[in-house]
mmCIF file of C-alpha atoms in Angstrom:
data_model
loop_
_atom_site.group_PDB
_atom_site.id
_atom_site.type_symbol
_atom_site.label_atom_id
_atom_site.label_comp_id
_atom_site.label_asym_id
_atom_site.label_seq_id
_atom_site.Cartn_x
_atom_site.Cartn_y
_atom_site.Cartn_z
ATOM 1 C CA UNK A 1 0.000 0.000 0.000
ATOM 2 C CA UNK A 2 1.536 3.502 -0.817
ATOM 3 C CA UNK A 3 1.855 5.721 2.433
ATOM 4 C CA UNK A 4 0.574 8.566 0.845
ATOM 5 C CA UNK A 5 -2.652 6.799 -0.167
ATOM 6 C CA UNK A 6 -2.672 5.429 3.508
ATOM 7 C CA UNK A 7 -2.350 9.195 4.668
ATOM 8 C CA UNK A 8 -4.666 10.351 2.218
ATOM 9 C CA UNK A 9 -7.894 8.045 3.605
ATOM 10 C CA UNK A 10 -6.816 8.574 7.485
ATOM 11 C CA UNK A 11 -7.731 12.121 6.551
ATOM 12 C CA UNK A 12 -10.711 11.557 4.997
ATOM 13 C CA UNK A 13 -11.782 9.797 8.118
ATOM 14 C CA UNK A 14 -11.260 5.604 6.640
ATOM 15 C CA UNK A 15 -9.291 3.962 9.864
ATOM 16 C CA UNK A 16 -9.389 0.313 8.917
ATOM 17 C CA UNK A 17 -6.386 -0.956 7.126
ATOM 18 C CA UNK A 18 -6.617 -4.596 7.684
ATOM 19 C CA UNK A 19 -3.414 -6.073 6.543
ATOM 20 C CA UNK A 20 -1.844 -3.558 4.506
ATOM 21 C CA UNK A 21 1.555 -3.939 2.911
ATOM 22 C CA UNK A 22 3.378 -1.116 4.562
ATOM 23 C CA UNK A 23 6.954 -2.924 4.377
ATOM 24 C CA UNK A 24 9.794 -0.686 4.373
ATOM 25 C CA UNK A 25 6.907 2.511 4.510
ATOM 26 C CA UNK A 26 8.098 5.993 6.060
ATOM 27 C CA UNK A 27 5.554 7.306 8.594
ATOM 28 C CA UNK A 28 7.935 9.433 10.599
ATOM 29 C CA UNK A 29 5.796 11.771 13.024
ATOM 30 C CA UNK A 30 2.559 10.296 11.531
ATOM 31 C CA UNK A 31 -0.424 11.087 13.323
ATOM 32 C CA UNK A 32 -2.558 7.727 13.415
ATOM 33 C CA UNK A 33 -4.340 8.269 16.576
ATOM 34 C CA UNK A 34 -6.953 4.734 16.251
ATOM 35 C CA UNK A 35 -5.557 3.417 13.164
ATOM 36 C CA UNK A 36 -6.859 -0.034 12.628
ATOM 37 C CA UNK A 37 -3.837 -2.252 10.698
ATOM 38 C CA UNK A 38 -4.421 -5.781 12.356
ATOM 39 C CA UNK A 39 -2.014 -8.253 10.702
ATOM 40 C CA UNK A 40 -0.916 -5.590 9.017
ATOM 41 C CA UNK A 41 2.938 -5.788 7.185
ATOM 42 C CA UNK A 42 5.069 -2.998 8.880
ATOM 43 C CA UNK A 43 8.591 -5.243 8.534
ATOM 44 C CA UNK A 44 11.794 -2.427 8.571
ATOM 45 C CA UNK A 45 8.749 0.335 8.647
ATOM 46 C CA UNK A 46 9.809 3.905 9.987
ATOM 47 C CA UNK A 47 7.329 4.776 12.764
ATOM 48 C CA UNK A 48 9.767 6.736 14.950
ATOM 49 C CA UNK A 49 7.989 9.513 16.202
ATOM 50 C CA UNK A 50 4.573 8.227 15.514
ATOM 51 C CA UNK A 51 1.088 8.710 17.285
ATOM 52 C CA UNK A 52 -0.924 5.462 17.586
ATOM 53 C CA UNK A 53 -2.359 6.148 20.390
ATOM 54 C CA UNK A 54 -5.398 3.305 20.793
ATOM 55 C CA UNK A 55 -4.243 1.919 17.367
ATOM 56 C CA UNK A 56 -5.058 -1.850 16.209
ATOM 57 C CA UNK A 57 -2.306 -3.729 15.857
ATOM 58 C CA UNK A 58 -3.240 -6.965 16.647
ATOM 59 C CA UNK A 59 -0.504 -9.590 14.802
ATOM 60 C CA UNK A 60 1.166 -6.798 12.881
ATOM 61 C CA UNK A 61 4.328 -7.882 11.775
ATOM 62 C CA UNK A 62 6.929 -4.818 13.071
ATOM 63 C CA UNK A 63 10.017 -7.343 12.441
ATOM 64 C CA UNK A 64 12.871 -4.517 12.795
ATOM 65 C CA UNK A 65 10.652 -1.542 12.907
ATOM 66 C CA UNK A 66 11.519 1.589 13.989
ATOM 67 C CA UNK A 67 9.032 3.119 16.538
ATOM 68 C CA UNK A 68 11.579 4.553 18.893
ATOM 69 C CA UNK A 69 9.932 7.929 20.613
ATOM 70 C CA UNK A 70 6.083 6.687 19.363
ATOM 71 C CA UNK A 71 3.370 7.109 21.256
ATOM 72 C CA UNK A 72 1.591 3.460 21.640
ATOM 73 C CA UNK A 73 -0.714 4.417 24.559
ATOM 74 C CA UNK A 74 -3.779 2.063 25.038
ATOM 75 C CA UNK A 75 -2.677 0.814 21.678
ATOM 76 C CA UNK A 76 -3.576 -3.283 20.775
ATOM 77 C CA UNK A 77 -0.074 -4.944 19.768
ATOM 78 C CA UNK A 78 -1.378 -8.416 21.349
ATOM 79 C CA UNK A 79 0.092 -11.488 18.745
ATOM 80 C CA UNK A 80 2.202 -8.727 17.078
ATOM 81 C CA UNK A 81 5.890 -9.684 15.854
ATOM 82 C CA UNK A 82 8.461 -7.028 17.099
ATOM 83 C CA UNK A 83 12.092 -8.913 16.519
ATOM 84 C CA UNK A 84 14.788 -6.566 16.705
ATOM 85 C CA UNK A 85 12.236 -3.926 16.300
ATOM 86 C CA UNK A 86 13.538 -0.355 18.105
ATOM 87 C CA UNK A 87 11.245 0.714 21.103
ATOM 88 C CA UNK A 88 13.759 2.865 22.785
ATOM 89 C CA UNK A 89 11.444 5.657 24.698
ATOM 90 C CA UNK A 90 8.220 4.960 22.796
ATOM 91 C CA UNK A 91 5.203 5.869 25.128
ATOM 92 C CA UNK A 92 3.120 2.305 26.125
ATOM 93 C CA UNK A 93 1.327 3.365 28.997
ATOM 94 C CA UNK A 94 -1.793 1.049 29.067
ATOM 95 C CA UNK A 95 -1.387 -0.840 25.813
ATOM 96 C CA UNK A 96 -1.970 -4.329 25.142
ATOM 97 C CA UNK A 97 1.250 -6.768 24.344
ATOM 98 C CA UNK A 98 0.088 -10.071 25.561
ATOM 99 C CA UNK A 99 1.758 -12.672 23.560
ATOM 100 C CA UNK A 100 3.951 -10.446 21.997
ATOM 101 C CA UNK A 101 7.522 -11.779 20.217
ATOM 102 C CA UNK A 102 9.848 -8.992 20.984
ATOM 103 C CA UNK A 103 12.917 -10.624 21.282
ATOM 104 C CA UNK A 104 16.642 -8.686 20.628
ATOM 105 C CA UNK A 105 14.552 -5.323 20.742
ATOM 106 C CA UNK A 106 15.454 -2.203 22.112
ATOM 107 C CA UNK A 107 13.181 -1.145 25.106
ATOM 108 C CA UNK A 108 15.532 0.988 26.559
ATOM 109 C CA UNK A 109 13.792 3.697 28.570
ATOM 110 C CA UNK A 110 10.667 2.791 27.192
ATOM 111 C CA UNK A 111 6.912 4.111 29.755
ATOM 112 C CA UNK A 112 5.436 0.280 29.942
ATOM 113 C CA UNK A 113 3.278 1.343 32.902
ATOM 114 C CA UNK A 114 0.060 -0.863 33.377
ATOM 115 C CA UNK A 115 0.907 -2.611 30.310
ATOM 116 C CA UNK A 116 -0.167 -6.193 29.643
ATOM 117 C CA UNK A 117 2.757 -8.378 28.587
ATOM 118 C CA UNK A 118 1.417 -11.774 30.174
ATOM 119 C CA UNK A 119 3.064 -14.364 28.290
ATOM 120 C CA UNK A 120 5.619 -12.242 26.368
ATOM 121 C CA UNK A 121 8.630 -13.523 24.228
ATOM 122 C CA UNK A 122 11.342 -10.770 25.646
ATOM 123 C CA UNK A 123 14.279 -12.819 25.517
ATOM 124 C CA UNK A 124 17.336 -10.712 25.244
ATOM 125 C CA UNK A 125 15.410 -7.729 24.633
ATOM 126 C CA UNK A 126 17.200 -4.385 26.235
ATOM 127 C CA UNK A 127 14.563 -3.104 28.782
ATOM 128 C CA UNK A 128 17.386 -0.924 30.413
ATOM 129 C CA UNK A 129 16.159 1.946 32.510
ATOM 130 C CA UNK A 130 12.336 0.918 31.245
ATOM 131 C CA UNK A 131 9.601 1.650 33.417
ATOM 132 C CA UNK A 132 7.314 -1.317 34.209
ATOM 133 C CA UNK A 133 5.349 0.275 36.856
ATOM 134 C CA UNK A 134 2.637 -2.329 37.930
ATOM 135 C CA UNK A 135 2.825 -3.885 34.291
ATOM 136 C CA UNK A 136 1.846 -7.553 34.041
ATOM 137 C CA UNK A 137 4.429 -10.218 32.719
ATOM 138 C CA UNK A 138 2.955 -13.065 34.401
ATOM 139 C CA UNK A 139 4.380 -15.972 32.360
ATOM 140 C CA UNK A 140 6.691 -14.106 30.154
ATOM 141 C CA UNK A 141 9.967 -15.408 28.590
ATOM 142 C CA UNK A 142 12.644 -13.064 30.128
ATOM 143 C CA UNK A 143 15.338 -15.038 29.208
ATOM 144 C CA UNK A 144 18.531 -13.102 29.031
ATOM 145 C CA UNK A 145 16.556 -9.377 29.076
ATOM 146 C CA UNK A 146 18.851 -6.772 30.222
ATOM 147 C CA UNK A 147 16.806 -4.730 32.840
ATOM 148 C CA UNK A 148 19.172 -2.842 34.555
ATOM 149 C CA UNK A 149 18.269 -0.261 36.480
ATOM 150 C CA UNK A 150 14.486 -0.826 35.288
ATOM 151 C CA UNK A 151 11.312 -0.275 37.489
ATOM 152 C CA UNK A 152 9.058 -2.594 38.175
ATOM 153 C CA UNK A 153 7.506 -1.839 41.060
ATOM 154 C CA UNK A 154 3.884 -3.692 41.766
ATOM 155 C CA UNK A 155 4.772 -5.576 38.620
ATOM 156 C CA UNK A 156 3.864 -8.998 38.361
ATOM 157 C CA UNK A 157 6.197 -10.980 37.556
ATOM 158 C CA UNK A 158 4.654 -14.599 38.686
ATOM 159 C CA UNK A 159 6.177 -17.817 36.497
ATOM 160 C CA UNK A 160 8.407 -15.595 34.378
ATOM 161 C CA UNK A 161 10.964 -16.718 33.203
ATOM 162 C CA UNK A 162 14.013 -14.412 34.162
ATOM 163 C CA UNK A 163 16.536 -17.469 33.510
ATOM 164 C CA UNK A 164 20.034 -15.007 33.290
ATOM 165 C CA UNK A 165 18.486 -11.725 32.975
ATOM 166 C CA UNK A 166 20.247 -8.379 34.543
ATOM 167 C CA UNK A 167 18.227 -6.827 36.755
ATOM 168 C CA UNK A 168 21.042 -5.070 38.463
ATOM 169 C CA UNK A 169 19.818 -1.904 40.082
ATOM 170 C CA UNK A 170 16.451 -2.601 39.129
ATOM 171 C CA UNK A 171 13.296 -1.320 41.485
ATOM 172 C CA UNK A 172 11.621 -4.518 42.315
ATOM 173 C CA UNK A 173 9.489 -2.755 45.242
ATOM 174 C CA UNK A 174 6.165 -4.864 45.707
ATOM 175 C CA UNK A 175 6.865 -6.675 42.768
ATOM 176 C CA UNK A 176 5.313 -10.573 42.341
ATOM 177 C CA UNK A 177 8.084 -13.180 41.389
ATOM 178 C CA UNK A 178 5.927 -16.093 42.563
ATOM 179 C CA UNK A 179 6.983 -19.383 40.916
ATOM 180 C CA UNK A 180 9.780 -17.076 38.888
ATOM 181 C CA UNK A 181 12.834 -18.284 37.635
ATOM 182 C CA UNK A 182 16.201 -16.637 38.265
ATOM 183 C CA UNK A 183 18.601 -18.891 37.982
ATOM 184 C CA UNK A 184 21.645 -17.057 36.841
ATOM 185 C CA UNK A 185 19.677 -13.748 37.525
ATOM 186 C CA UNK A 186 22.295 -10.758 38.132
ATOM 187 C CA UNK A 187 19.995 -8.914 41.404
ATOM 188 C CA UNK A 188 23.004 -7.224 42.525
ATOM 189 C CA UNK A 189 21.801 -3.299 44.005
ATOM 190 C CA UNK A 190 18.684 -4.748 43.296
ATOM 191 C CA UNK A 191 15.771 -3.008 45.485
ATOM 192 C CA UNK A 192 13.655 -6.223 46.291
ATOM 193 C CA UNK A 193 11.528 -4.167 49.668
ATOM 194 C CA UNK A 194 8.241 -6.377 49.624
ATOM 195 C CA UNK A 195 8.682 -8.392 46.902
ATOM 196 C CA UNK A 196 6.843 -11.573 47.051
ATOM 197 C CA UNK A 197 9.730 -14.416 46.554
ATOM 198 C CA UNK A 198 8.919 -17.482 46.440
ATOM 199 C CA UNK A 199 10.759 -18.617 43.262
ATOM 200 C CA UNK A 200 11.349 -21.876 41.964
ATOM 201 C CA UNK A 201 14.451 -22.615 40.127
#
């Protein structure tokens, strides 16, 4: 689909783009507040920038997408593929992830507050200095995530797997790691103040 067709209906008020070819596409600074593009092809797209605020992306394929600074808020990314996509302080306050496949992306600094991420592929992703603010990961593959220095306070965390993840200086206050795993788990200046612990290895 050709962006400026895409931009050109969005303005004349059509929001349902229901997988669209948008490989490759430039929508730097787009406003697409409620954009609907479920299963939508956005591989290497250029969404840095971006409002999608309450947007539809429901198994879009973001495979090395750029959506570093976008505003996600509310936005539905359940099923969505985000491999070595870059998330670096994009705004996800609220927005729907569960069963996302985000692995080797770039979530550094990222807003993930109140976020649902319950059974989650984030292994090896970079979630440095993220904020996961009562965010739910229950189940999620954390295998390997750097989170240093990352809060996640209130965050549940129950039967994640953190299997060799850095969560050095993380804020773990009131956080659930019931059933977690951390074997190999780097917790060093860790802030763990009423966590619930009881993790299995």
């Amino acid at each position: 689909m050709n962006v400026d067709y895409l931009l050109a209906q969005y303005a004349a008020g059509d929001r349902q783009f229901e997988s669209a070819d948008l490989t490759g596409a430039s929508l730097y600074r787009a406003h697409l507040e409620g954009i609907g593009l479920p299963g939508a092809n956005l591989v290497g797209a250029n969404l840095s920038g971006a409002s999608l605020s309450s947007a539809n992306l429901n198994k879009a394929n973001l495979i090395g997408a750029n959506l570093s600074g976008a505003d996600l808020r509310a936005a539905d990314l359940s099923g969505a593929t985000l491999i070595g996509a870059n998330l670096s302080g994009a705004k996800l306050g609220e927005a729907n992830l569960a069963d996302i496949t985000i692995s080797g992306a770039n979530l550094g600094g990222a807003n993930l507050s109140k976020v649902n991420l319950s059974g989650a592929v984030l292994a090896s992703a970079n979630l440095s200095g993220a904020i996961l603010n009562a965010t739910r990961l229950q189940a999620a593959n954390m295998s390997g995530a750097n989170l240093s220095h990352a809060s996640l306070v209130e965050a549940d965390l129950s039967q994640a797997n953190l299997q060799g993840a850095n969560l050095a200086g993380a804020n773990l206050h009131q956080t659930i790691l019931t059933n977690a795993v951390l074997d190999n788990a780097n917790l060093s200046g860790t802030s763990l103040q009423g966590a619930a612990l009881a993790a299995k290895s």
